[in-house]
Structures are given as structure tokens and as C-alpha cells.
Short mmCIF file of C-alpha atoms and ligand atoms in Angstrom, two decimals:
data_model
loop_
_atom_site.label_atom_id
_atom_site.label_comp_id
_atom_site.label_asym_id
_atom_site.label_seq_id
_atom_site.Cartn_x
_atom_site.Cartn_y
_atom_site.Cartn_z
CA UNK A 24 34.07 87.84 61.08
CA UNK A 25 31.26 85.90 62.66
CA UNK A 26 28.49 84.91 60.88
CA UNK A 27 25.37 87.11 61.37
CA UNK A 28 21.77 85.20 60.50
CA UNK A 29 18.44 87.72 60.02
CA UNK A 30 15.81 85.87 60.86
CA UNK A 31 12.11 86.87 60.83
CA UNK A 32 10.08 86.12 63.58
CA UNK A 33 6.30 85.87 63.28
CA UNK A 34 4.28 84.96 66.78
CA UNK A 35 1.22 85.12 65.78
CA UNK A 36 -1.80 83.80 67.25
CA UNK A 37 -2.86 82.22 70.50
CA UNK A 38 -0.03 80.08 72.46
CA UNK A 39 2.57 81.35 69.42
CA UNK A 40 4.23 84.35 71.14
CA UNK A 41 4.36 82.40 74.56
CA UNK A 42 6.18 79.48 72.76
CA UNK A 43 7.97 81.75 70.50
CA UNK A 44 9.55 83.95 73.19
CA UNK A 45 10.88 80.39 74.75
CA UNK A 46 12.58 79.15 71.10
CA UNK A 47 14.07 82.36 70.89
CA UNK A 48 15.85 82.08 74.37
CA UNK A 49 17.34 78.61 73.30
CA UNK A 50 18.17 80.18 69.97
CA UNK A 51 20.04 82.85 71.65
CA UNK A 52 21.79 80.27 73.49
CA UNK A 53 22.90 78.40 70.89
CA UNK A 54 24.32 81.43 68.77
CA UNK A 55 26.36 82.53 71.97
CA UNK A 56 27.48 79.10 72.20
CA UNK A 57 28.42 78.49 68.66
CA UNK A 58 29.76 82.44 67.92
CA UNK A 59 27.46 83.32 65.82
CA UNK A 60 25.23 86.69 65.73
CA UNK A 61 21.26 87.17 65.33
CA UNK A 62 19.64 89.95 63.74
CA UNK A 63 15.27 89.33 64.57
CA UNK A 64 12.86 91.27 63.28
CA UNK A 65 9.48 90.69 65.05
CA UNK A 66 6.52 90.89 62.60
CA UNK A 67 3.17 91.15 63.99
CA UNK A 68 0.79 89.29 61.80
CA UNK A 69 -2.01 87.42 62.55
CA UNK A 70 -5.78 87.21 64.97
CA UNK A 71 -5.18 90.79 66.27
CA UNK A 72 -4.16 92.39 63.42
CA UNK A 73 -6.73 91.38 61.20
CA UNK A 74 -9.93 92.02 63.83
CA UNK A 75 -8.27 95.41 64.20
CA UNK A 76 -7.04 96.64 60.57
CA UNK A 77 -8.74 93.94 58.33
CA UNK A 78 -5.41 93.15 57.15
CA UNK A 79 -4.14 89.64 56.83
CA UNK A 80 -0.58 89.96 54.94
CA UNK A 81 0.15 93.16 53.71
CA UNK A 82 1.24 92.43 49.92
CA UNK A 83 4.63 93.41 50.06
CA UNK A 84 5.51 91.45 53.00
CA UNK A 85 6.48 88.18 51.00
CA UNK A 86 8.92 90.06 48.96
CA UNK A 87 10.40 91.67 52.02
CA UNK A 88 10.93 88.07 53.81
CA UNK A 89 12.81 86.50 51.29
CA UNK A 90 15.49 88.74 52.49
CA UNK A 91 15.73 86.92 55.51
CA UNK A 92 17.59 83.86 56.52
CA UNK A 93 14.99 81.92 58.03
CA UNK A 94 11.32 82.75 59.72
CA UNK A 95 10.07 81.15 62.52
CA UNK A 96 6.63 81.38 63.25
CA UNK A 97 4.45 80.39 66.14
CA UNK A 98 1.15 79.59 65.45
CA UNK A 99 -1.52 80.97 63.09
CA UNK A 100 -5.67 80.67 64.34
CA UNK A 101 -7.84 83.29 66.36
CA UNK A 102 -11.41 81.91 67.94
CA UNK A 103 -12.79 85.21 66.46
CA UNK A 104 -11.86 85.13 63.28
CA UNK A 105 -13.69 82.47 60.62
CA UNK A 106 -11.93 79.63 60.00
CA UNK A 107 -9.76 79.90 56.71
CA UNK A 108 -9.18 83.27 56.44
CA UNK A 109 -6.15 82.90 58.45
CA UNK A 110 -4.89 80.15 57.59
CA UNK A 111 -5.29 80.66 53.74
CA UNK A 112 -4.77 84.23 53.75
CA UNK A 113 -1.65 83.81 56.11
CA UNK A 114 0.10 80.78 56.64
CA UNK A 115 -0.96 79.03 53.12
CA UNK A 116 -0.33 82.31 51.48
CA UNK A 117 3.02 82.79 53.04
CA UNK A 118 3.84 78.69 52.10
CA UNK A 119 2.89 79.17 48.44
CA UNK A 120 4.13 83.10 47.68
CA UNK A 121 7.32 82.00 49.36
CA UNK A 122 7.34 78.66 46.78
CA UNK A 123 8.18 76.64 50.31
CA UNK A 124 7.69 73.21 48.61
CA UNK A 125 8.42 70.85 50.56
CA UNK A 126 6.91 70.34 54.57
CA UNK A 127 8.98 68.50 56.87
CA UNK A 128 7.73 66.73 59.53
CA UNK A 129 10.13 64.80 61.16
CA UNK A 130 8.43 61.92 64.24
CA UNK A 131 10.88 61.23 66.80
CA UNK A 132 10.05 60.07 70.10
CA UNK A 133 12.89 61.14 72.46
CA UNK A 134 13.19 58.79 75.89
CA UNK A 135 11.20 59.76 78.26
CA UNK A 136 8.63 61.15 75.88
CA UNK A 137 5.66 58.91 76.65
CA UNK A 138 3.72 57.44 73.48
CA UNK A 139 0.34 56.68 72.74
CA UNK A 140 1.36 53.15 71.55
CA UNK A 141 1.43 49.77 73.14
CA UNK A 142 4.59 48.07 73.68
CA UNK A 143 6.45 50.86 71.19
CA UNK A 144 9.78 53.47 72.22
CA UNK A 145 12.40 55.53 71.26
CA UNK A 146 14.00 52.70 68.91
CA UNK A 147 10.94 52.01 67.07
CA UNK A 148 9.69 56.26 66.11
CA UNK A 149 12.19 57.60 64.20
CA UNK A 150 10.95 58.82 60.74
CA UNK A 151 10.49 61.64 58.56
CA UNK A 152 7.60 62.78 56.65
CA UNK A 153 8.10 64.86 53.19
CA UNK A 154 5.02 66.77 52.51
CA UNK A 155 4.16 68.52 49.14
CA UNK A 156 3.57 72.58 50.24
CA UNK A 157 2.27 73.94 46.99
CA UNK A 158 0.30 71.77 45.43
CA UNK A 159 -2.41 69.31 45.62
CA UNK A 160 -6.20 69.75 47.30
CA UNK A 161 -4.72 72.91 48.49
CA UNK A 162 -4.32 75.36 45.86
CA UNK A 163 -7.68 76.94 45.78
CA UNK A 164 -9.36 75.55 42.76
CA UNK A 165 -12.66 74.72 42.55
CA UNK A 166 -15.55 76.77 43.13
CA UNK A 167 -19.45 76.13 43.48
CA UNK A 168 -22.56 75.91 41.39
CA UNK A 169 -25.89 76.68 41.64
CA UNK A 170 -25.17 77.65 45.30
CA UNK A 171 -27.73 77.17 48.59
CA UNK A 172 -30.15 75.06 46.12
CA UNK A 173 -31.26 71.67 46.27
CA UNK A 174 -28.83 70.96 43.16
CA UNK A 175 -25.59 72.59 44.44
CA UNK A 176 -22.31 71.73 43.47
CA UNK A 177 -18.98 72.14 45.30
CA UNK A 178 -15.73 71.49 43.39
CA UNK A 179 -12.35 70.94 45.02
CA UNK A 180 -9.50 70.65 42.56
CA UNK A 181 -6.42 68.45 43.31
CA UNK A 182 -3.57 70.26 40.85
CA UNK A 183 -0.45 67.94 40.82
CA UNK A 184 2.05 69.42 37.98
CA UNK A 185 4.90 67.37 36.82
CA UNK A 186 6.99 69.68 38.10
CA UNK A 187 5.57 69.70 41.41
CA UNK A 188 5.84 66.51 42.03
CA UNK A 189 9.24 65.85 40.63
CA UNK A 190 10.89 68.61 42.45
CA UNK A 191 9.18 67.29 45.96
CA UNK A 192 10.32 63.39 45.10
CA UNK A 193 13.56 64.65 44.41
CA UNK A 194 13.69 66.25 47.42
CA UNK A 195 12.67 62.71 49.22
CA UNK A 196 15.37 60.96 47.56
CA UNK A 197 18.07 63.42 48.46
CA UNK A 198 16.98 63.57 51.59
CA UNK A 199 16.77 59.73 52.19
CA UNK A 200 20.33 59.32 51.27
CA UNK A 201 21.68 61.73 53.48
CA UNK A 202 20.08 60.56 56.43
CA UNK A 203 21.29 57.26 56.53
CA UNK A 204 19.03 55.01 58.55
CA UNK A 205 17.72 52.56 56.43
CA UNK A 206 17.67 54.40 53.06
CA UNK A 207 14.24 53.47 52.43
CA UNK A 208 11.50 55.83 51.10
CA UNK A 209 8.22 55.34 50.57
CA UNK A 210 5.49 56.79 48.42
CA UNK A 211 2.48 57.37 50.25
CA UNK A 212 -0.85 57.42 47.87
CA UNK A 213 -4.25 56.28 46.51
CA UNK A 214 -3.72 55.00 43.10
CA UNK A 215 -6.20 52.74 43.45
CA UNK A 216 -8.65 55.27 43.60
CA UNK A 217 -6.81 58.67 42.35
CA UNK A 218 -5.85 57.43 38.88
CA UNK A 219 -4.73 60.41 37.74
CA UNK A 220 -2.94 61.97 40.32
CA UNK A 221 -1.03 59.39 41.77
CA UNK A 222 0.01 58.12 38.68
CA UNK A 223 1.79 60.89 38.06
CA UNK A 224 3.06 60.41 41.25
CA UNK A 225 3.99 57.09 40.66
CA UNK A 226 5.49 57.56 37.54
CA UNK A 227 7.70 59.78 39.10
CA UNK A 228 8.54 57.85 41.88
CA UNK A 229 9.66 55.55 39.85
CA UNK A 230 11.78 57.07 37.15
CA UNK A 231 13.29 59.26 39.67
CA UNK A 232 14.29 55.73 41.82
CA UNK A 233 16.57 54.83 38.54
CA UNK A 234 19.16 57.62 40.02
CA UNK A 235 19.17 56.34 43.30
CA UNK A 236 20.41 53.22 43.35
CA UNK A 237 21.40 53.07 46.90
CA UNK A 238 17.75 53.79 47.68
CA UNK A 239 15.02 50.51 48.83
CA UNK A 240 11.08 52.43 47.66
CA UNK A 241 8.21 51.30 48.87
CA UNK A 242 4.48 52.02 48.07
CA UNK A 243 1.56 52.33 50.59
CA UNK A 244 -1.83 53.62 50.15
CA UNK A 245 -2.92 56.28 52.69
CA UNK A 246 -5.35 54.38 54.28
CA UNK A 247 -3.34 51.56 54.82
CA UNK A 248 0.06 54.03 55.99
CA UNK A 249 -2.40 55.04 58.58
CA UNK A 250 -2.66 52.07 60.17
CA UNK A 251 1.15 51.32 60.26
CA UNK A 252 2.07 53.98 61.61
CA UNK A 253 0.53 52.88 64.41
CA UNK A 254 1.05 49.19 64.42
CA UNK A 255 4.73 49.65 62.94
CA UNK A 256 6.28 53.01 63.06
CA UNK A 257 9.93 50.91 62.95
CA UNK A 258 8.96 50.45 59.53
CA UNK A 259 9.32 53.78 58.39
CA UNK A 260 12.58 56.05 57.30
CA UNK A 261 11.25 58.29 54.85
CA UNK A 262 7.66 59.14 53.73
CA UNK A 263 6.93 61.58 50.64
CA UNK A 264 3.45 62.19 49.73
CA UNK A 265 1.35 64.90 48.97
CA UNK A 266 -0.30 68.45 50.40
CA UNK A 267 -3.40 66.55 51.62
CA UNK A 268 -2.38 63.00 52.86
CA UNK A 269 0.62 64.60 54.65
CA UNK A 270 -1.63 66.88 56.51
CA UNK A 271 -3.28 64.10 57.83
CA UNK A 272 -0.56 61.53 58.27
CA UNK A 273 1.57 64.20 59.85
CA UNK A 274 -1.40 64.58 62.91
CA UNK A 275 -0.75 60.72 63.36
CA UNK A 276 3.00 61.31 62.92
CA UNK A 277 2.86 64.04 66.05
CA UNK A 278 0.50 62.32 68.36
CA UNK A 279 2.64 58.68 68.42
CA UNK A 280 5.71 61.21 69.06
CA UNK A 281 4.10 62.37 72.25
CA UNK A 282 1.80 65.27 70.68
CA UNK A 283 1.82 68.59 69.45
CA UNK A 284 3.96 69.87 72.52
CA UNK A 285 6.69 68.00 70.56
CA UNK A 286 5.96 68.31 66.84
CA UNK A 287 7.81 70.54 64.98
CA UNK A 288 8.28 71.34 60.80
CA UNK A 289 9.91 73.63 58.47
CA UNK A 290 8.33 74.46 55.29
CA UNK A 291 11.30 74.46 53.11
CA UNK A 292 12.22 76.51 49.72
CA UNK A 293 15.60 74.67 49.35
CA UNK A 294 16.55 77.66 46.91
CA UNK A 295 14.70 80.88 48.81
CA UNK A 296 13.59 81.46 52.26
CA UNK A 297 12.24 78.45 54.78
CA UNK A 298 9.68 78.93 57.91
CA UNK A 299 9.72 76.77 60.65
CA UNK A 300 6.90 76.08 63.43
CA UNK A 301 5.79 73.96 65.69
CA UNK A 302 2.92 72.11 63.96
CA UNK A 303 0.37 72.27 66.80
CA UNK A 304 -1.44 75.64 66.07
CA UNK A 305 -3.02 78.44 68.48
CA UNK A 306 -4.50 76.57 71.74
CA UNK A 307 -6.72 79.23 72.15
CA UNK A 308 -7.73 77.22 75.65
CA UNK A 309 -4.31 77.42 76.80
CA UNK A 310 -3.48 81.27 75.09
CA UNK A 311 -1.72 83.64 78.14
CA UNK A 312 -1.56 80.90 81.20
CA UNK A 313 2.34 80.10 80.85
CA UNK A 314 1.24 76.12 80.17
CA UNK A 315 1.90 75.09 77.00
CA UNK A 316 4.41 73.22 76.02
CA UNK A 317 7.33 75.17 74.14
CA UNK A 318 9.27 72.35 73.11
CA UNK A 319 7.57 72.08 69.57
CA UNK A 320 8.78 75.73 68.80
CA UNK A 321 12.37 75.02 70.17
CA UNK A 322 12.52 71.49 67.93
CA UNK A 323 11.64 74.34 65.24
CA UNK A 324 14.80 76.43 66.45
CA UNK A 325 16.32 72.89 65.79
CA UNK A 326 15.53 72.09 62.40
CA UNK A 327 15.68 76.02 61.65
CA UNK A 328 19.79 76.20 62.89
CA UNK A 329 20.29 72.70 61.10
CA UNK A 330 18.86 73.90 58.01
CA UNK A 331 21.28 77.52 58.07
CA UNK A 332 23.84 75.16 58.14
CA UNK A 333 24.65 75.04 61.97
CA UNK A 334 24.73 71.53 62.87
CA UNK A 335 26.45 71.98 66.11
CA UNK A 336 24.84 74.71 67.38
CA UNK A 337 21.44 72.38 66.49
CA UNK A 338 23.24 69.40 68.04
CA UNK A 339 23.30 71.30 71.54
CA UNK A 340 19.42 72.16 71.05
CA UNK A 341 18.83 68.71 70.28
CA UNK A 342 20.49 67.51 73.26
CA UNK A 343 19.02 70.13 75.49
CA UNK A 344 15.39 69.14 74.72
CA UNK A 345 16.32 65.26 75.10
CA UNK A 346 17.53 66.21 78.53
CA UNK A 347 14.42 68.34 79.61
CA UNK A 348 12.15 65.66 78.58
CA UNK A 349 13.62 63.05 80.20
CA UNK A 350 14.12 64.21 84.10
CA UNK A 351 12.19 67.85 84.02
CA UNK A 352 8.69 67.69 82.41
CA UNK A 353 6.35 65.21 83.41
CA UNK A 354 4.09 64.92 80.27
CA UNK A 355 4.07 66.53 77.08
CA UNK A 356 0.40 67.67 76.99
CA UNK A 357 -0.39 71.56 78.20
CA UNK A 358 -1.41 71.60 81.41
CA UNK A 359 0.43 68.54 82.28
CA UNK A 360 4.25 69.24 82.33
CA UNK A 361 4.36 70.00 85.75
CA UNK A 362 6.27 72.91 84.86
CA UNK A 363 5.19 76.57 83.25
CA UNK A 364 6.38 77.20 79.63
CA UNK A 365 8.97 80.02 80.90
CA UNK A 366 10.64 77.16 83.42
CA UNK A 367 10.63 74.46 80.43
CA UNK A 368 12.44 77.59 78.08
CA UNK A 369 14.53 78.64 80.61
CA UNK A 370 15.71 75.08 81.71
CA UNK A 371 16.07 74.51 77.61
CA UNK A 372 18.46 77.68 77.35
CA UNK A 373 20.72 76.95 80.51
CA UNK A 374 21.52 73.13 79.31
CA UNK A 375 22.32 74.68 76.28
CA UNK A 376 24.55 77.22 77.83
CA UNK A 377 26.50 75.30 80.24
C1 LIG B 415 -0.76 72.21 59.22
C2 LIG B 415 -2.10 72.85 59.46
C3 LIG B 415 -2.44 73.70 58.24
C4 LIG B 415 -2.49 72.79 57.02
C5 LIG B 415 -3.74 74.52 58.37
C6 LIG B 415 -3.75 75.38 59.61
C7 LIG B 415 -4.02 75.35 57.14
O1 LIG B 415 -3.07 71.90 59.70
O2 LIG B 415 0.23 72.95 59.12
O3 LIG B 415 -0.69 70.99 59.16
O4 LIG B 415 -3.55 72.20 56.72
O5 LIG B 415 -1.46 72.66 56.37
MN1 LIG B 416 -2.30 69.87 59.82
#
């Protein structure tokens, strides 16, 4: 009997359903390929919905998508709407309710791919990113005082539980191992300045490296990460850090790997259901003119059919989008590839099918 995957699929806002509608093709593609069977159920949450029913995740909905294999989602973001209510009510909602711990943002800067660094390729941008999902500057706590006065207060609560952090470290480690490049993580921090939270971290990071022998850590503060990244990406195998840093990093991590046309990530529940996207959000400029780039959402397909446990059928993706962005898209930017996003998802799905 062949395998069947349900996986829920979420377009959402802006550019998502464009770019979604493209991922699925190559998705399709790869299941014929491989012999495997689909079962999508299209959810309609988002912009839209919320300007028209004031509804921004009905509460059941979690429950009812950790039935699924996988979600992919497109992108999350509507000019009309105030910023936040989206993207806490939806997309951070979905990451925490879902307990989708750990982000991964892996930079890779396929040939042909052209970066925004000096004398740097293919050889030297290969790295991973581990982001903490459920913790961190981005659980919700704080809260204000004496409000619209002269003396107003605004709190913002960074919650780092042991737990938290062990499970996401953990994660690093594991992860490290398997990938086999250099077998170096680093910890990515401020415990110069955070002395509470990133000692935790640190403490951690450290007990946890007595199990992995095999393992080289490294430290780096986030400020001074930044800068590497740039100057020396070839440094770089694995990165863990937390919710906040790894937002930012992760924006550095995309644009030296050719953009947001190219950067994908799956927030991952290694025990319940995992959500992939590509990382670049709505492009509300770009939203219904068949130019954006799709090749973010189908490196989400990627990581999505790798993470179900079909490496070959991600293996063809893979090797699909490294042959598109060599000899059929001029640049990665919207607007730019000299192709529309139905030719780039089109060409994606043939080279996958022949
Ligand atoms: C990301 C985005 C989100 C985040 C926003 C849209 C809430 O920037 O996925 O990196 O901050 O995590
Ligand atoms: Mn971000």
C-alpha cells in the first residue's frame, strides 16, 4: 500500500497563494515520482478572512491540525490589517498552540544564486540556523503602566524555562551530528549583557556538550555573529539561539543566500505536527502580478518531504531548484527573474518529473 501524507495547506496572505499554488505543483511531482499519495486540505486563514468575519484562528483549528502530517503555509500579513494582529493571532499562535519549538532556517547559496557578499560562493554559505519557537521576547509578557503619560512604562518579558531551552539545544546537538559537515555548533547570545537568560543558556549549552563528544561548540555574542556572517559565513555549521536573535540573524542568514525568494523554514514539533514556509512574508507590492519568486515555498516543499521522511523524493526537489537557478532565472529578487512565478513552478515540476 502506498503511503498517503494529509497535509494542510494554509495560503494566506499577499504573494502566499501565488507561491503556494507553485510548491504544491513540485510537491505533486515529487509524490508521483516517489509513489506516494497526497491528501490537501486548503484552509483559508488569514488578511481576508479577518477584514471580513473578524476572525483570526477559529479556536478549534489547532486541535484539528495536529491531525495532519505536515502544513505548509504561505505567507501571513495584510496592508489593511494592524500590524500584530496577524502575526500574533495567526502565525505566532499557530507556532506556540502547536508547541513547534524549534525554527529552522537553513542558508544555502545554490550556484548560480548571486550573493550580496564580496569575493564569497556556494562553498563558503552552507549553514543552518536553530531558532527557539516558543519562548523568549516572544511570549507575550509584559504589559504597560501608567499609559499615554509623561511617566509611562512598557515591559517586554524575555521567559527562557529550563525546559525550553534544553529541549531546543538538544535539538541543535542532534541535529549537528547528523548533518555531518563540520560538527560544530555554536551558541549564539548576549551574556555579557543578558545575565540571566543566557546563562541559562549557557549552562545548558554546556552540560548538554558533555553527551556529545563528537561535537566542537562555540560561543558568539549576537552582535558580533552578525558581523560574521557576513565577513565569514564558511565559519558556520550550526547556529542555536533564541526566539529573538534568530529572528534577526535569520534576515541576515536569507539575504547572503540570495534573499527571501530563496529562504525557506519549518517550524518543527519533532513529536506533533511541523509547518513549513518560505520566510519572506506577504509582498503586498508584488500580491496578484505572477512575479514573485516561488522558490522559497518549494525549498519549504523540500524541507517539508525531508522532514515526513522522504529523502528522495526531497532529493529530486532539491535538485530541481539547483537546476532552475542556475540556467532559468536571472535573479532571485521579484520582479527580476526574468520569468513569471507560474514559468519558475512549472519549470520546477517538469525537472522534477522527467
Ligand atoms: C519570521 C517573521 C515573524 C517572526 C513575524 C511575522 C511574527 O519575522 O518568521 O521570522 O518574527 O517570527
Ligand atoms: Mn523574521
Amino acid at each position: 500500500m502506498p503511503k498517503t501524507y494529509r497535509i494542510a495547506v494554509i495560503p494566506g496572505d499577499g504573494t502566499g497563494p501565488e507561491v503556494v499554488t507553485e510548491a504544491l505543483k513540485a510537491l505533486k511531482a515529487a509524490a508521483d515520482r516517489e509513489g506516494f499519495n497526497l491528501e490537501l486540505e486548503q484552509y483559508d486563514l488569514g488578511g481576508e478572512r479577518y477584514l471580513k468575519t473578524g476572525e483570526v484562528l477559529p479556536p478549534g483549528l489547532p486541535r484539528e491540525l495536529q491531525d495532519f502530517n505536515a502544513i505548509l503555509l504561505g505567507a501571513i500579513g495584510h496592508p489593511e490589517v494592524k500590524p500584530g494582529i496577524l502575526e500574533k493571532g495567526l502565525l505566532l499562535e499557530l507556532r506556540f498552540q502547536l508547541d513547534q519549538y524549534i525554527n529552522l532556517r537553513p542558508v544555502v547559496l545554490y550556484p548560480g544564486v548571486e550573493t550580496v557578499l564580496k569575493d564569497k560562493g556556494p562553498q563558503d554559505i552552507d549553514f543552518v540556523i536553530v531558532r527557539e519557537n516558543t519562548e523568549g521576547l516572544y511570549t507575550g509578557g509584559g504589559g504597560f503602566l501608567r499609559k499615554n503619560t509623561p511617566h509611562e512604562v512598557a515591559i517586554q518579558e524575555s521567559v527562557n524555562t529550563r525546559m525550553g531551552v534544553e529541549r531546543c539545544i538538544r535539538f541543535a546537538f542532534d541535529f549537528c551530528l547528523h548533518r555531518q559537515k563540520t560538527r560544530t555548533l555554536t551558541l549564539c547570545g548576549k551574556t555579557n549583557v543578558l545575565t540571566y537568560a543566557f546563562d541559562l543558556w549557557e549552562r545548558v549549552f554546556n552540560e548538554v556538550a558533555h553527551e556529545y563528544p563528537d561535537i566542537k561548540t562555540d560561543y558568539a555574542h549576537v552582535d558580533a555573529i552578525s558581523m560574521w556572517m557576513i565577513k565569514n559565513p564558511e565559519w558556520f555549521d550550526v547556529i542555536v539561539t533564541d526566539n529573538m536573535f534568530g529572528d534577526i540573524i535569520t534576515d541576515i542568514g536569507a539575504i547572503i543566500q540570495g534573499g527571501l525568494g530563496v529562504a525557506a523554514g519549518g517550524n518543527i514539533n519533532p513529536e506533533g505536527v511541523s509547518m513549513f514556509e518560505p520566510i519572506g512574508g506577504s509582498a503586498p507590492k508584488y500580491t496578484g502580478q505572477n512575479l514573485i519568486n516561488p522558490i522559497a515555498c518549494i525549498a519549504a516543499v523540500q524541507m517539508m518531504l525531508d522532514h515526513l521522511g522522504e529523502a528522495a523524493a526531497a532529493q529530486r526537489v532539491e535538485k530541481a531548484i539547483m537546476r532552475v537557478v542556475a540556467h532559468d532565472i536571472r535573479n532571485m529578487a521579484a520582479g527580476k527573474m526574468g520569468r513569471t512565478t507560474r514559468e519558475v513552478g512549472d519549470l520546477v515540476a517538469s525537472y522534477i518529473s522527467n
